[in-house]
C-alpha cells in the first residue's frame, strides 16, 4: 500500500474502515431540545423566620427546583399543609393564665 493514499480512499476501504477515528464532533452529546416543562431552578433566597418548623417547610420548596412543572403541585401542597398545621398549632398552645379580678374590682 502506498503512503500517499488519501483519507477519502482509506474511509472507503473496508479493511481500514475500523481503524479510522470518527470526527470529534460525533462524540459530543446532542443538545437537548427546549422543553418548557423541564426543571429550572429558581434559586430564590429564603430568609430564616426564626421558627425551625416553618424554616424546614420553606426549605422544602427547593425540592420543586429539581422537578418538572407537573411535579410542583405535590411539593406546594405538602408545604402549604405543613405551614397551615404550624399556624393551627399556635392557636392550640395554652397561653399564660388569665389573672383573676382583684377583690377591689369585684366590690365595685
Short mmCIF file of C-alpha atoms in Angstrom, two decimals:
data_model
loop_
_atom_site.label_atom_id
_atom_site.label_comp_id
_atom_site.label_asym_id
_atom_site.label_seq_id
_atom_site.Cartn_x
_atom_site.Cartn_y
_atom_site.Cartn_z
CA UNK A 1 0.00 0.00 0.00
CA UNK A 2 1.27 3.45 -0.85
CA UNK A 3 1.79 6.14 1.78
CA UNK A 4 0.23 8.74 -0.49
CA UNK A 5 -3.25 7.28 -0.02
CA UNK A 6 -5.80 9.97 0.80
CA UNK A 7 -8.14 9.84 3.79
CA UNK A 8 -11.09 9.57 1.43
CA UNK A 9 -9.62 6.42 -0.05
CA UNK A 10 -8.97 4.96 3.41
CA UNK A 11 -12.53 5.71 4.54
CA UNK A 12 -13.92 3.89 1.50
CA UNK A 13 -11.70 0.83 2.03
CA UNK A 14 -13.44 -1.87 4.16
CA UNK A 15 -10.08 -3.08 5.54
CA UNK A 16 -9.20 0.30 7.00
CA UNK A 17 -12.72 1.44 7.90
CA UNK A 18 -12.45 0.18 11.50
CA UNK A 19 -9.07 1.87 12.01
CA UNK A 20 -10.03 5.43 11.14
CA UNK A 21 -11.15 7.67 14.03
CA UNK A 22 -14.57 9.27 13.75
CA UNK A 23 -14.61 13.07 13.69
CA UNK A 24 -14.52 14.81 17.09
CA UNK A 25 -17.98 16.31 16.58
CA UNK A 26 -19.64 12.88 16.75
CA UNK A 27 -18.52 12.44 20.40
CA UNK A 28 -20.43 15.49 21.63
CA UNK A 29 -23.86 14.67 23.07
CA UNK A 30 -26.74 16.12 21.12
CA UNK A 31 -28.07 19.37 22.55
CA UNK A 32 -31.44 18.73 24.21
CA UNK A 33 -34.44 20.40 22.67
CA UNK A 34 -36.11 23.17 24.66
CA UNK A 35 -38.74 21.74 26.97
CA UNK A 36 -40.83 24.34 28.82
CA UNK A 37 -41.84 21.72 31.42
CA UNK A 38 -38.22 20.82 32.20
CA UNK A 39 -36.91 21.62 35.70
CA UNK A 40 -35.45 25.10 36.01
CA UNK A 41 -34.09 26.08 39.43
CA UNK A 42 -35.38 29.46 40.60
CA UNK A 43 -32.61 29.86 43.21
CA UNK A 44 -34.73 32.18 45.31
CA UNK A 45 -33.16 33.28 48.59
CA UNK A 46 -35.01 32.16 51.71
CA UNK A 47 -34.74 34.34 54.77
CA UNK A 48 -34.92 32.38 58.04
CA UNK A 49 -38.06 33.07 60.03
CA UNK A 50 -36.68 32.06 63.41
CA UNK A 51 -39.12 29.15 63.73
CA UNK A 52 -37.36 25.87 62.95
CA UNK A 53 -40.55 24.11 61.84
CA UNK A 54 -41.53 26.90 59.43
CA UNK A 55 -37.97 27.19 58.10
CA UNK A 56 -37.90 23.44 57.39
CA UNK A 57 -41.20 23.68 55.49
CA UNK A 58 -39.98 26.64 53.44
CA UNK A 59 -36.70 24.85 52.69
CA UNK A 60 -38.78 22.03 51.21
CA UNK A 61 -39.80 24.44 48.42
CA UNK A 62 -36.29 23.97 46.99
CA UNK A 63 -37.31 20.41 46.07
CA UNK A 64 -39.57 21.88 43.39
CA UNK A 65 -36.50 23.33 41.64
CA UNK A 66 -35.47 19.86 40.52
CA UNK A 67 -38.89 18.64 39.39
CA UNK A 68 -40.77 19.13 36.18
CA UNK A 69 -43.58 21.66 36.39
CA UNK A 70 -46.24 19.00 36.85
CA UNK A 71 -44.41 17.78 39.98
CA UNK A 72 -44.55 21.17 41.71
CA UNK A 73 -48.14 20.74 42.90
CA UNK A 74 -47.26 17.90 45.27
CA UNK A 75 -44.43 19.90 46.86
CA UNK A 76 -46.51 23.07 47.16
CA UNK A 77 -49.43 21.20 48.73
CA UNK A 78 -47.10 19.48 51.21
CA UNK A 79 -45.52 22.80 52.23
CA UNK A 80 -48.93 24.51 52.46
CA UNK A 81 -50.29 21.70 54.65
CA UNK A 82 -47.26 21.93 56.94
CA UNK A 83 -47.47 25.72 57.27
CA UNK A 84 -51.20 25.51 57.95
CA UNK A 85 -50.55 22.90 60.67
CA UNK A 86 -47.89 25.15 62.21
CA UNK A 87 -50.34 28.06 62.33
CA UNK A 88 -53.07 25.87 63.77
CA UNK A 89 -50.68 24.69 66.48
CA UNK A 90 -50.14 28.30 67.53
CA UNK A 91 -53.85 28.60 68.31
CA UNK A 92 -53.83 25.41 70.37
CA UNK A 93 -50.94 26.31 72.66
CA UNK A 94 -52.04 27.41 76.10
CA UNK A 95 -51.15 30.97 76.95
CA UNK A 96 -50.45 32.41 80.35
CA UNK A 97 -53.32 32.09 82.82
CA UNK A 98 -55.80 34.91 82.83
CA UNK A 99 -55.43 36.90 86.02
CA UNK A 100 -58.41 36.75 88.29
CA UNK A 101 -60.14 40.02 89.05
CA UNK A 102 -58.87 41.67 92.18
CA UNK A 103 -61.03 41.99 95.27
CA UNK A 104 -61.31 45.74 94.78
CA UNK A 105 -62.70 45.40 91.28
CA UNK A 106 -65.30 42.84 92.29
CA UNK A 107 -66.69 45.00 95.13
CA UNK A 108 -67.44 47.95 92.95
#
